[in-house]
Amino acid sequence: MQGENFTVWSLFFLEGFSRYPRLEIVLFVFSLVMYLVTLLGNSTLILITVLDSRLQTPMYLFLGNLSFMDICYTSASIPTLLVNLLSSKKTIIFSGCVVQMYLSLSMGSTECILLAVMAYDRYVAICKPLRYPIIMNRQVCVQMATLSWVTGCLTALLETSFALQIPLCGNVIDHFTCEILAVLKLACMSSLLMDMVMLVVSILLLPIPMLLICISYGFILSTILRISSTEGRNKAFSTCGAHLTVVILYYGAALSMYLKPSSSNSQEIDKIISLLYGVLTPMLNPIIYSLRNKEVKDAVKKLLSKVPLVPSV
């Protein structure tokens, strides 16, 4: 149990929002509703992309992957949060903490890359429409989606492995989940290697994909402005609007968490940002993508019409 005067902890206490007991029931209701809507919305998107032949396109292949990631990401932390919000002992075992940390990192990292892939897909669709079926054929799309998953999972494995090597001088995590930055605050000593790994991975998964997204949308905007008809421009803008909205929400929250100076915000604000990042964004994704998308609306109506006891819409 002891190694170089450092304890190997088998149980962690998640402080969460215990400093505000009256707020916990409100957060429980908020988180539960958001989680259920996230599961319903993203599951529906996955289902219609599989069942509706009109949605067997690269855009919806990537969107299905995005929805699956959002389900996994929220399921890694929100159930624990819901239990702890109603419990006086807010605990999690060591193995559960490790799994939670890894899943959150891997799903978040994969989503960063996938959003850049989706931006490239929109670039090809608008800037090279005649070559789109050739460039974005099914094999290429599957390879790009697989690359996103492999890169995200491997970088998360690297970060988690290095984090487990650092001795901790406490077992009270000032967060509602085993978020890696909150766990590393318990480290008995600073680790230059861990800091370098976190910096390199953060640059690889945040600024670089953001730069690729900005470049893609720079070309897209240039092409759209050259379209003579107003209807054509509006159609092109609506095609990209949903993805761009999701990018702004996702990267805005992620950058505020991982690339800010450590003293710029209090831990309580970090928790709120993390909650919005982990619950609100995954819930909004299917809503944003379906709100102005006639294909998705038609697919949902078709699906509902086949469900017994559900009237035709």
PDB file of C-alpha atoms in Angstrom:
ATOM      1  CA  MET A   1       0.000   0.000   0.000  1.00  0.00           C
ATOM      2  CA  GLN A   2       2.884   2.348   0.593  1.00  0.00           C
ATOM      3  CA  GLY A   3       5.539   3.293  -1.915  1.00  0.00           C
ATOM      4  CA  GLU A   4       7.956   6.134  -1.264  1.00  0.00           C
ATOM      5  CA  ASN A   5       5.543   7.498   1.364  1.00  0.00           C
ATOM      6  CA  PHE A   6       2.707   7.798  -1.168  1.00  0.00           C
ATOM      7  CA  THR A   7      -0.646   6.076  -0.666  1.00  0.00           C
ATOM      8  CA  VAL A   8      -2.296   4.086  -3.440  1.00  0.00           C
ATOM      9  CA  TRP A   9      -5.909   5.224  -3.163  1.00  0.00           C
ATOM     10  CA  SER A  10      -8.674   2.692  -3.790  1.00  0.00           C
ATOM     11  CA  LEU A  11     -11.536   5.166  -3.307  1.00  0.00           C
ATOM     12  CA  PHE A  12     -12.036   8.771  -4.334  1.00  0.00           C
ATOM     13  CA  PHE A  13     -14.470  11.359  -3.046  1.00  0.00           C
ATOM     14  CA  LEU A  14     -16.047  13.652  -5.637  1.00  0.00           C
ATOM     15  CA  GLU A  15     -16.737  17.005  -4.054  1.00  0.00           C
ATOM     16  CA  GLY A  16     -18.956  18.086  -6.940  1.00  0.00           C
ATOM     17  CA  PHE A  17     -21.423  20.779  -5.901  1.00  0.00           C
ATOM     18  CA  SER A  18     -21.634  19.718  -2.244  1.00  0.00           C
ATOM     19  CA  ARG A  19     -20.817  23.258  -1.156  1.00  0.00           C
ATOM     20  CA  TYR A  20     -24.230  24.254  -2.488  1.00  0.00           C
ATOM     21  CA  PRO A  21     -26.655  21.616  -1.131  1.00  0.00           C
ATOM     22  CA  ARG A  22     -29.751  23.606  -2.115  1.00  0.00           C
ATOM     23  CA  LEU A  23     -28.501  23.755  -5.691  1.00  0.00           C
ATOM     24  CA  GLU A  24     -27.972  20.002  -5.970  1.00  0.00           C
ATOM     25  CA  ILE A  25     -31.627  19.063  -6.489  1.00  0.00           C
ATOM     26  CA  VAL A  26     -31.928  21.717  -9.219  1.00  0.00           C
ATOM     27  CA  LEU A  27     -28.789  20.381 -10.902  1.00  0.00           C
ATOM     28  CA  PHE A  28     -30.122  16.834 -10.588  1.00  0.00           C
ATOM     29  CA  VAL A  29     -33.344  17.705 -12.433  1.00  0.00           C
ATOM     30  CA  PHE A  30     -31.450  19.767 -15.026  1.00  0.00           C
ATOM     31  CA  SER A  31     -28.853  17.034 -15.644  1.00  0.00           C
ATOM     32  CA  LEU A  32     -31.426  14.225 -15.751  1.00  0.00           C
ATOM     33  CA  VAL A  33     -33.618  16.025 -18.300  1.00  0.00           C
ATOM     34  CA  MET A  34     -30.611  16.978 -20.438  1.00  0.00           C
ATOM     35  CA  TYR A  35     -29.251  13.425 -20.286  1.00  0.00           C
ATOM     36  CA  LEU A  36     -32.559  11.829 -21.303  1.00  0.00           C
ATOM     37  CA  VAL A  37     -32.979  14.300 -24.172  1.00  0.00           C
ATOM     38  CA  THR A  38     -29.382  13.573 -25.239  1.00  0.00           C
ATOM     39  CA  LEU A  39     -30.015   9.823 -25.294  1.00  0.00           C
ATOM     40  CA  LEU A  40     -33.309  10.206 -27.159  1.00  0.00           C
ATOM     41  CA  GLY A  41     -32.086  12.751 -29.708  1.00  0.00           C
ATOM     42  CA  ASN A  42     -28.793  11.095 -30.545  1.00  0.00           C
ATOM     43  CA  SER A  43     -30.265   7.583 -30.598  1.00  0.00           C
ATOM     44  CA  THR A  44     -32.948   8.784 -33.020  1.00  0.00           C
ATOM     45  CA  LEU A  45     -30.318  10.316 -35.308  1.00  0.00           C
ATOM     46  CA  ILE A  46     -28.315   7.087 -35.322  1.00  0.00           C
ATOM     47  CA  LEU A  47     -31.445   5.052 -36.013  1.00  0.00           C
ATOM     48  CA  ILE A  48     -32.639   7.138 -38.955  1.00  0.00           C
ATOM     49  CA  THR A  49     -29.174   7.273 -40.546  1.00  0.00           C
ATOM     50  CA  VAL A  50     -29.114   3.474 -40.473  1.00  0.00           C
ATOM     51  CA  LEU A  51     -32.710   2.838 -41.582  1.00  0.00           C
ATOM     52  CA  ASP A  52     -33.307   5.609 -44.139  1.00  0.00           C
ATOM     53  CA  SER A  53     -31.566   4.997 -47.484  1.00  0.00           C
ATOM     54  CA  ARG A  54     -31.707   8.720 -48.326  1.00  0.00           C
ATOM     55  CA  LEU A  55     -29.358   9.404 -45.422  1.00  0.00           C
ATOM     56  CA  GLN A  56     -26.664   6.953 -46.532  1.00  0.00           C
ATOM     57  CA  THR A  57     -24.290   9.822 -47.353  1.00  0.00           C
ATOM     58  CA  PRO A  58     -20.892  10.904 -45.937  1.00  0.00           C
ATOM     59  CA  MET A  59     -22.446  13.755 -43.944  1.00  0.00           C
ATOM     60  CA  TYR A  60     -24.834  11.440 -42.106  1.00  0.00           C
ATOM     61  CA  LEU A  61     -22.180   8.750 -41.655  1.00  0.00           C
ATOM     62  CA  PHE A  62     -20.095  11.287 -39.732  1.00  0.00           C
ATOM     63  CA  LEU A  63     -23.179  12.613 -37.945  1.00  0.00           C
ATOM     64  CA  GLY A  64     -24.037   9.093 -36.778  1.00  0.00           C
ATOM     65  CA  ASN A  65     -20.514   8.733 -35.370  1.00  0.00           C
ATOM     66  CA  LEU A  66     -20.865  12.116 -33.658  1.00  0.00           C
ATOM     67  CA  SER A  67     -24.149  11.077 -32.058  1.00  0.00           C
ATOM     68  CA  PHE A  68     -22.650   7.802 -30.810  1.00  0.00           C
ATOM     69  CA  MET A  69     -19.732   9.721 -29.271  1.00  0.00           C
ATOM     70  CA  ASP A  70     -22.104  12.099 -27.519  1.00  0.00           C
ATOM     71  CA  ILE A  71     -23.999   9.174 -25.989  1.00  0.00           C
ATOM     72  CA  CYS A  72     -20.761   7.561 -24.781  1.00  0.00           C
ATOM     73  CA  TYR A  73     -19.348  10.863 -23.517  1.00  0.00           C
ATOM     74  CA  THR A  74     -22.369  11.758 -21.418  1.00  0.00           C
ATOM     75  CA  SER A  75     -22.838   8.178 -20.197  1.00  0.00           C
ATOM     76  CA  ALA A  76     -19.269   8.155 -18.881  1.00  0.00           C
ATOM     77  CA  SER A  77     -19.952  10.856 -16.298  1.00  0.00           C
ATOM     78  CA  ILE A  78     -23.606  11.920 -16.000  1.00  0.00           C
ATOM     79  CA  PRO A  79     -24.976   8.737 -14.309  1.00  0.00           C
ATOM     80  CA  THR A  80     -22.305   9.082 -11.604  1.00  0.00           C
ATOM     81  CA  LEU A  81     -23.166  12.756 -11.235  1.00  0.00           C
ATOM     82  CA  LEU A  82     -26.883  11.977 -10.863  1.00  0.00           C
ATOM     83  CA  VAL A  83     -26.226   9.373  -8.156  1.00  0.00           C
ATOM     84  CA  ASN A  84     -23.849  11.637  -6.247  1.00  0.00           C
ATOM     85  CA  LEU A  85     -26.203  14.624  -6.374  1.00  0.00           C
ATOM     86  CA  LEU A  86     -28.694  12.604  -4.310  1.00  0.00           C
ATOM     87  CA  SER A  87     -26.127  10.897  -2.093  1.00  0.00           C
ATOM     88  CA  SER A  88     -24.395  12.123   1.040  1.00  0.00           C
ATOM     89  CA  LYS A  89     -21.304  10.035   0.191  1.00  0.00           C
ATOM     90  CA  LYS A  90     -20.097  11.097  -3.229  1.00  0.00           C
ATOM     91  CA  THR A  91     -17.575   8.364  -3.957  1.00  0.00           C
ATOM     92  CA  ILE A  92     -16.119   6.452  -6.882  1.00  0.00           C
ATOM     93  CA  ILE A  93     -13.744   3.469  -6.835  1.00  0.00           C
ATOM     94  CA  PHE A  94     -10.292   3.708  -8.397  1.00  0.00           C
ATOM     95  CA  SER A  95     -11.085   1.550 -11.438  1.00  0.00           C
ATOM     96  CA  GLY A  96     -14.301   3.478 -12.057  1.00  0.00           C
ATOM     97  CA  CYS A  97     -12.370   6.732 -11.895  1.00  0.00           C
ATOM     98  CA  VAL A  98      -9.819   5.483 -14.434  1.00  0.00           C
ATOM     99  CA  VAL A  99     -12.517   4.267 -16.833  1.00  0.00           C
ATOM    100  CA  GLN A 100     -14.409   7.541 -16.480  1.00  0.00           C
ATOM    101  CA  MET A 101     -11.261   9.568 -17.157  1.00  0.00           C
ATOM    102  CA  TYR A 102     -10.334   7.495 -20.203  1.00  0.00           C
ATOM    103  CA  LEU A 103     -13.808   7.492 -21.770  1.00  0.00           C
ATOM    104  CA  SER A 104     -14.231  11.232 -21.308  1.00  0.00           C
ATOM    105  CA  LEU A 105     -10.815  11.936 -22.843  1.00  0.00           C
ATOM    106  CA  SER A 106     -11.200   9.492 -25.727  1.00  0.00           C
ATOM    107  CA  MET A 107     -14.703  10.612 -26.729  1.00  0.00           C
ATOM    108  CA  GLY A 108     -13.820  14.306 -26.412  1.00  0.00           C
ATOM    109  CA  SER A 109     -10.598  13.864 -28.395  1.00  0.00           C
ATOM    110  CA  THR A 110     -12.316  11.856 -31.126  1.00  0.00           C
ATOM    111  CA  GLU A 111     -15.011  14.485 -31.470  1.00  0.00           C
ATOM    112  CA  CYS A 112     -12.406  17.230 -31.964  1.00  0.00           C
ATOM    113  CA  ILE A 113     -10.959  15.373 -34.943  1.00  0.00           C
ATOM    114  CA  LEU A 114     -14.329  14.311 -36.332  1.00  0.00           C
ATOM    115  CA  LEU A 115     -15.560  17.917 -36.402  1.00  0.00           C
ATOM    116  CA  ALA A 116     -12.530  18.801 -38.548  1.00  0.00           C
ATOM    117  CA  VAL A 117     -13.307  15.839 -40.840  1.00  0.00           C
ATOM    118  CA  MET A 118     -16.909  17.051 -41.171  1.00  0.00           C
ATOM    119  CA  ALA A 119     -15.658  20.536 -42.086  1.00  0.00           C
ATOM    120  CA  TYR A 120     -13.545  18.991 -44.858  1.00  0.00           C
ATOM    121  CA  ASP A 121     -16.612  17.072 -46.055  1.00  0.00           C
ATOM    122  CA  ARG A 122     -18.579  20.340 -46.310  1.00  0.00           C
ATOM    123  CA  TYR A 123     -15.634  21.957 -48.138  1.00  0.00           C
ATOM    124  CA  VAL A 124     -15.585  19.226 -50.802  1.00  0.00           C
ATOM    125  CA  ALA A 125     -19.397  19.258 -51.103  1.00  0.00           C
ATOM    126  CA  ILE A 126     -19.549  23.007 -51.769  1.00  0.00           C
ATOM    127  CA  CYS A 127     -16.221  23.813 -53.419  1.00  0.00           C
ATOM    128  CA  LYS A 128     -15.846  20.637 -55.510  1.00  0.00           C
ATOM    129  CA  PRO A 129     -19.443  19.411 -55.999  1.00  0.00           C
ATOM    130  CA  LEU A 130     -18.799  17.526 -59.251  1.00  0.00           C
ATOM    131  CA  ARG A 131     -15.940  15.528 -57.732  1.00  0.00           C
ATOM    132  CA  TYR A 132     -17.645  15.032 -54.355  1.00  0.00           C
ATOM    133  CA  PRO A 133     -18.876  11.442 -54.975  1.00  0.00           C
ATOM    134  CA  ILE A 134     -15.360  10.445 -56.074  1.00  0.00           C
ATOM    135  CA  ILE A 135     -13.384  12.212 -53.335  1.00  0.00           C
ATOM    136  CA  MET A 136     -15.757  11.346 -50.495  1.00  0.00           C
ATOM    137  CA  ASN A 137     -16.568   7.769 -51.463  1.00  0.00           C
ATOM    138  CA  ARG A 138     -17.687   5.353 -48.759  1.00  0.00           C
ATOM    139  CA  GLN A 139     -14.251   3.769 -48.306  1.00  0.00           C
ATOM    140  CA  VAL A 140     -12.609   7.150 -47.747  1.00  0.00           C
ATOM    141  CA  CYS A 141     -15.341   8.196 -45.298  1.00  0.00           C
ATOM    142  CA  VAL A 142     -14.973   5.002 -43.260  1.00  0.00           C
ATOM    143  CA  GLN A 143     -11.193   5.477 -43.180  1.00  0.00           C
ATOM    144  CA  MET A 144     -11.535   9.090 -42.010  1.00  0.00           C
ATOM    145  CA  ALA A 145     -14.020   8.129 -39.299  1.00  0.00           C
ATOM    146  CA  THR A 146     -11.773   5.252 -38.197  1.00  0.00           C
ATOM    147  CA  LEU A 147      -8.763   7.572 -38.079  1.00  0.00           C
ATOM    148  CA  SER A 148     -10.711   9.935 -35.815  1.00  0.00           C
ATOM    149  CA  TRP A 149     -11.571   7.108 -33.424  1.00  0.00           C
ATOM    150  CA  VAL A 150      -8.067   5.590 -33.376  1.00  0.00           C
ATOM    151  CA  THR A 151      -6.345   8.950 -32.839  1.00  0.00           C
ATOM    152  CA  GLY A 152      -8.753   9.993 -30.087  1.00  0.00           C
ATOM    153  CA  CYS A 153      -8.551   6.668 -28.252  1.00  0.00           C
ATOM    154  CA  LEU A 154      -4.748   6.454 -28.466  1.00  0.00           C
ATOM    155  CA  THR A 155      -4.143  10.007 -27.254  1.00  0.00           C
ATOM    156  CA  ALA A 156      -6.569   9.387 -24.373  1.00  0.00           C
ATOM    157  CA  LEU A 157      -4.733   6.162 -23.521  1.00  0.00           C
ATOM    158  CA  LEU A 158      -1.430   8.068 -23.504  1.00  0.00           C
ATOM    159  CA  GLU A 159      -2.762  10.793 -21.197  1.00  0.00           C
ATOM    160  CA  THR A 160      -4.468   8.336 -18.841  1.00  0.00           C
ATOM    161  CA  SER A 161      -1.377   6.094 -18.642  1.00  0.00           C
ATOM    162  CA  PHE A 162       0.884   9.006 -17.723  1.00  0.00           C
ATOM    163  CA  ALA A 163      -1.654  10.345 -15.216  1.00  0.00           C
ATOM    164  CA  LEU A 164      -1.708   6.960 -13.433  1.00  0.00           C
ATOM    165  CA  GLN A 165       2.055   7.130 -12.905  1.00  0.00           C
ATOM    166  CA  ILE A 166       1.813  10.285 -10.815  1.00  0.00           C
ATOM    167  CA  PRO A 167       1.487   9.755  -7.026  1.00  0.00           C
ATOM    168  CA  LEU A 168      -1.482  11.508  -5.429  1.00  0.00           C
ATOM    169  CA  CYS A 169      -1.413  13.084  -1.982  1.00  0.00           C
ATOM    170  CA  GLY A 170      -5.177  13.064  -1.526  1.00  0.00           C
ATOM    171  CA  ASN A 171      -8.353  11.373  -2.647  1.00  0.00           C
ATOM    172  CA  VAL A 172     -10.834  14.272  -2.620  1.00  0.00           C
ATOM    173  CA  ILE A 173     -11.414  15.441  -6.190  1.00  0.00           C
ATOM    174  CA  ASP A 174     -12.817  18.958  -6.412  1.00  0.00           C
ATOM    175  CA  HIS A 175     -15.072  18.091  -9.331  1.00  0.00           C
ATOM    176  CA  PHE A 176     -18.198  16.071 -10.091  1.00  0.00           C
ATOM    177  CA  THR A 177     -16.273  13.651 -12.299  1.00  0.00           C
ATOM    178  CA  CYS A 178     -12.755  12.210 -12.586  1.00  0.00           C
ATOM    179  CA  GLU A 179     -11.759  14.961 -14.975  1.00  0.00           C
ATOM    180  CA  ILE A 180      -8.013  14.688 -15.644  1.00  0.00           C
ATOM    181  CA  LEU A 181      -7.123  18.276 -14.728  1.00  0.00           C
ATOM    182  CA  ALA A 182      -8.996  17.989 -11.411  1.00  0.00           C
ATOM    183  CA  VAL A 183      -7.272  14.668 -10.621  1.00  0.00           C
ATOM    184  CA  LEU A 184      -3.814  16.059 -11.437  1.00  0.00           C
ATOM    185  CA  LYS A 185      -4.357  18.835  -8.883  1.00  0.00           C
ATOM    186  CA  LEU A 186      -3.937  16.102  -6.242  1.00  0.00           C
ATOM    187  CA  ALA A 187      -0.429  15.262  -7.500  1.00  0.00           C
ATOM    188  CA  CYS A 188       2.241  15.217  -4.807  1.00  0.00           C
ATOM    189  CA  MET A 189       4.803  16.634  -7.207  1.00  0.00           C
ATOM    190  CA  SER A 190       4.851  18.395 -10.537  1.00  0.00           C
ATOM    191  CA  SER A 191       5.623  16.275 -13.570  1.00  0.00           C
ATOM    192  CA  LEU A 192       7.293  18.014 -16.492  1.00  0.00           C
ATOM    193  CA  LEU A 193       6.687  14.974 -18.692  1.00  0.00           C
ATOM    194  CA  MET A 194       2.957  14.937 -17.887  1.00  0.00           C
ATOM    195  CA  ASP A 195       2.740  18.683 -18.520  1.00  0.00           C
ATOM    196  CA  MET A 196       4.429  18.214 -21.886  1.00  0.00           C
ATOM    197  CA  VAL A 197       2.097  15.342 -22.827  1.00  0.00           C
ATOM    198  CA  MET A 198      -0.983  17.408 -21.903  1.00  0.00           C
ATOM    199  CA  LEU A 199       0.337  20.414 -23.857  1.00  0.00           C
ATOM    200  CA  VAL A 200       1.185  18.426 -26.987  1.00  0.00           C
ATOM    201  CA  VAL A 201      -2.146  16.559 -26.976  1.00  0.00           C
ATOM    202  CA  SER A 202      -4.083  19.785 -26.339  1.00  0.00           C
ATOM    203  CA  ILE A 203      -2.367  21.473 -29.304  1.00  0.00           C
ATOM    204  CA  LEU A 204      -2.880  18.393 -31.481  1.00  0.00           C
ATOM    205  CA  LEU A 205      -6.588  18.127 -30.686  1.00  0.00           C
ATOM    206  CA  LEU A 206      -7.691  21.748 -30.265  1.00  0.00           C
ATOM    207  CA  PRO A 207      -5.794  24.472 -32.216  1.00  0.00           C
ATOM    208  CA  ILE A 208      -4.777  22.256 -35.159  1.00  0.00           C
ATOM    209  CA  PRO A 209      -8.288  20.894 -35.917  1.00  0.00           C
ATOM    210  CA  MET A 210      -9.656  24.416 -35.359  1.00  0.00           C
ATOM    211  CA  LEU A 211      -7.161  25.768 -37.891  1.00  0.00           C
ATOM    212  CA  LEU A 212      -8.226  23.117 -40.424  1.00  0.00           C
ATOM    213  CA  ILE A 213     -11.880  23.998 -39.807  1.00  0.00           C
ATOM    214  CA  CYS A 214     -11.163  27.715 -40.297  1.00  0.00           C
ATOM    215  CA  ILE A 215      -9.269  27.034 -43.541  1.00  0.00           C
ATOM    216  CA  SER A 216     -12.116  24.848 -44.828  1.00  0.00           C
ATOM    217  CA  TYR A 217     -14.714  27.486 -44.031  1.00  0.00           C
ATOM    218  CA  GLY A 218     -12.525  30.188 -45.558  1.00  0.00           C
ATOM    219  CA  PHE A 219     -12.676  28.352 -48.889  1.00  0.00           C
ATOM    220  CA  ILE A 220     -16.383  27.623 -48.373  1.00  0.00           C
ATOM    221  CA  LEU A 221     -17.203  31.292 -47.730  1.00  0.00           C
ATOM    222  CA  SER A 222     -15.194  32.357 -50.775  1.00  0.00           C
ATOM    223  CA  THR A 223     -17.110  29.873 -52.949  1.00  0.00           C
ATOM    224  CA  ILE A 224     -20.514  30.836 -51.525  1.00  0.00           C
ATOM    225  CA  LEU A 225     -19.923  34.557 -52.182  1.00  0.00           C
ATOM    226  CA  ARG A 226     -19.286  33.731 -55.838  1.00  0.00           C
ATOM    227  CA  ILE A 227     -22.684  32.040 -56.190  1.00  0.00           C
ATOM    228  CA  SER A 228     -24.896  34.374 -58.187  1.00  0.00           C
ATOM    229  CA  SER A 229     -28.343  33.262 -57.029  1.00  0.00           C
ATOM    230  CA  THR A 230     -29.649  34.164 -53.576  1.00  0.00           C
ATOM    231  CA  GLU A 231     -31.350  30.780 -53.292  1.00  0.00           C
ATOM    232  CA  GLY A 232     -28.072  28.993 -53.994  1.00  0.00           C
ATOM    233  CA  ARG A 233     -26.215  31.020 -51.381  1.00  0.00           C
ATOM    234  CA  ASN A 234     -28.921  30.414 -48.781  1.00  0.00           C
ATOM    235  CA  LYS A 235     -28.876  26.666 -49.462  1.00  0.00           C
ATOM    236  CA  ALA A 236     -25.083  26.566 -49.128  1.00  0.00           C
ATOM    237  CA  PHE A 237     -25.186  28.551 -45.880  1.00  0.00           C
ATOM    238  CA  SER A 238     -27.891  26.311 -44.410  1.00  0.00           C
ATOM    239  CA  THR A 239     -25.842  23.229 -45.312  1.00  0.00           C
ATOM    240  CA  CYS A 240     -22.913  24.488 -43.227  1.00  0.00           C
ATOM    241  CA  GLY A 241     -24.790  26.411 -40.540  1.00  0.00           C
ATOM    242  CA  ALA A 242     -25.552  23.425 -38.306  1.00  0.00           C
ATOM    243  CA  HIS A 243     -21.991  22.126 -38.322  1.00  0.00           C
ATOM    244  CA  LEU A 244     -20.524  25.579 -37.699  1.00  0.00           C
ATOM    245  CA  THR A 245     -22.870  26.124 -34.728  1.00  0.00           C
ATOM    246  CA  VAL A 246     -21.802  22.808 -33.172  1.00  0.00           C
ATOM    247  CA  VAL A 247     -18.122  23.671 -33.742  1.00  0.00           C
ATOM    248  CA  ILE A 248     -18.477  27.028 -31.977  1.00  0.00           C
ATOM    249  CA  LEU A 249     -20.288  25.483 -28.991  1.00  0.00           C
ATOM    250  CA  TYR A 250     -17.908  22.544 -28.657  1.00  0.00           C
ATOM    251  CA  TYR A 251     -14.580  24.276 -29.185  1.00  0.00           C
ATOM    252  CA  GLY A 252     -15.627  27.342 -27.200  1.00  0.00           C
ATOM    253  CA  ALA A 253     -16.227  25.206 -24.107  1.00  0.00           C
ATOM    254  CA  ALA A 254     -13.185  22.982 -24.715  1.00  0.00           C
ATOM    255  CA  LEU A 255     -10.782  25.894 -25.181  1.00  0.00           C
ATOM    256  CA  SER A 256     -12.075  27.625 -22.065  1.00  0.00           C
ATOM    257  CA  MET A 257     -11.325  24.448 -20.072  1.00  0.00           C
ATOM    258  CA  TYR A 258      -7.997  23.201 -21.416  1.00  0.00           C
ATOM    259  CA  LEU A 259      -6.117  26.194 -22.840  1.00  0.00           C
ATOM    260  CA  LYS A 260      -6.814  28.870 -20.242  1.00  0.00           C
ATOM    261  CA  PRO A 261      -4.379  30.051 -17.557  1.00  0.00           C
ATOM    262  CA  SER A 262      -4.942  28.044 -14.375  1.00  0.00           C
ATOM    263  CA  SER A 263      -5.641  31.149 -12.289  1.00  0.00           C
ATOM    264  CA  SER A 264      -8.100  32.821 -14.668  1.00  0.00           C
ATOM    265  CA  ASN A 265     -11.231  31.097 -13.293  1.00  0.00           C
ATOM    266  CA  SER A 266     -12.252  29.513 -10.038  1.00  0.00           C
ATOM    267  CA  GLN A 267     -12.793  25.769  -9.753  1.00  0.00           C
ATOM    268  CA  GLU A 268     -16.522  26.344  -9.355  1.00  0.00           C
ATOM    269  CA  ILE A 269     -16.698  28.075 -12.735  1.00  0.00           C
ATOM    270  CA  ASP A 270     -14.706  25.183 -14.220  1.00  0.00           C
ATOM    271  CA  LYS A 271     -17.349  22.783 -12.937  1.00  0.00           C
ATOM    272  CA  ILE A 272     -20.167  24.785 -14.514  1.00  0.00           C
ATOM    273  CA  ILE A 273     -18.315  24.966 -17.837  1.00  0.00           C
ATOM    274  CA  SER A 274     -17.617  21.247 -17.647  1.00  0.00           C
ATOM    275  CA  LEU A 275     -21.282  20.512 -16.939  1.00  0.00           C
ATOM    276  CA  LEU A 276     -22.420  22.587 -19.909  1.00  0.00           C
ATOM    277  CA  TYR A 277     -19.684  21.053 -22.061  1.00  0.00           C
ATOM    278  CA  GLY A 278     -20.643  17.542 -21.000  1.00  0.00           C
ATOM    279  CA  VAL A 279     -24.452  17.789 -21.013  1.00  0.00           C
ATOM    280  CA  LEU A 280     -25.741  20.780 -22.941  1.00  0.00           C
ATOM    281  CA  THR A 281     -23.601  20.488 -26.093  1.00  0.00           C
ATOM    282  CA  PRO A 282     -24.338  16.761 -26.713  1.00  0.00           C
ATOM    283  CA  MET A 283     -28.039  17.484 -26.160  1.00  0.00           C
ATOM    284  CA  LEU A 284     -28.056  20.383 -28.629  1.00  0.00           C
ATOM    285  CA  ASN A 285     -26.182  18.569 -31.413  1.00  0.00           C
ATOM    286  CA  PRO A 286     -29.127  16.504 -32.763  1.00  0.00           C
ATOM    287  CA  ILE A 287     -31.493  19.455 -32.294  1.00  0.00           C
ATOM    288  CA  ILE A 288     -29.203  21.791 -34.249  1.00  0.00           C
ATOM    289  CA  TYR A 289     -28.676  19.309 -37.064  1.00  0.00           C
ATOM    290  CA  SER A 290     -32.374  18.501 -37.444  1.00  0.00           C
ATOM    291  CA  LEU A 291     -33.914  21.921 -36.830  1.00  0.00           C
ATOM    292  CA  ARG A 292     -33.472  23.214 -40.394  1.00  0.00           C
ATOM    293  CA  ASN A 293     -32.787  19.904 -42.111  1.00  0.00           C
ATOM    294  CA  LYS A 294     -35.735  18.724 -44.201  1.00  0.00           C
ATOM    295  CA  GLU A 295     -34.141  15.319 -44.849  1.00  0.00           C
ATOM    296  CA  VAL A 296     -33.842  14.578 -41.121  1.00  0.00           C
ATOM    297  CA  LYS A 297     -37.387  15.815 -40.421  1.00  0.00           C
ATOM    298  CA  ASP A 298     -38.794  13.619 -43.191  1.00  0.00           C
ATOM    299  CA  ALA A 299     -36.815  10.612 -41.932  1.00  0.00           C
ATOM    300  CA  VAL A 300     -38.132  11.122 -38.382  1.00  0.00           C
ATOM    301  CA  LYS A 301     -41.725  11.399 -39.661  1.00  0.00           C
ATOM    302  CA  LYS A 302     -41.238   8.215 -41.672  1.00  0.00           C
ATOM    303  CA  LEU A 303     -39.848   6.439 -38.610  1.00  0.00           C
ATOM    304  CA  LEU A 304     -42.696   7.625 -36.359  1.00  0.00           C
ATOM    305  CA  SER A 305     -45.301   6.530 -38.886  1.00  0.00           C
ATOM    306  CA  LYS A 306     -44.061   2.957 -38.515  1.00  0.00           C
ATOM    307  CA  VAL A 307     -44.324   2.974 -34.727  1.00  0.00           C
ATOM    308  CA  PRO A 308     -47.597   1.491 -33.393  1.00  0.00           C
ATOM    309  CA  LEU A 309     -49.958   3.877 -31.571  1.00  0.00           C
ATOM    310  CA  VAL A 310     -48.066   6.912 -32.907  1.00  0.00           C
ATOM    311  CA  PRO A 311     -50.242   9.032 -35.233  1.00  0.00           C
ATOM    312  CA  SER A 312     -48.814  10.108 -38.574  1.00  0.00           C
ATOM    313  CA  VAL A 313     -47.155  13.534 -38.450  1.00  0.00           C
TER     314      VAL A 313
END
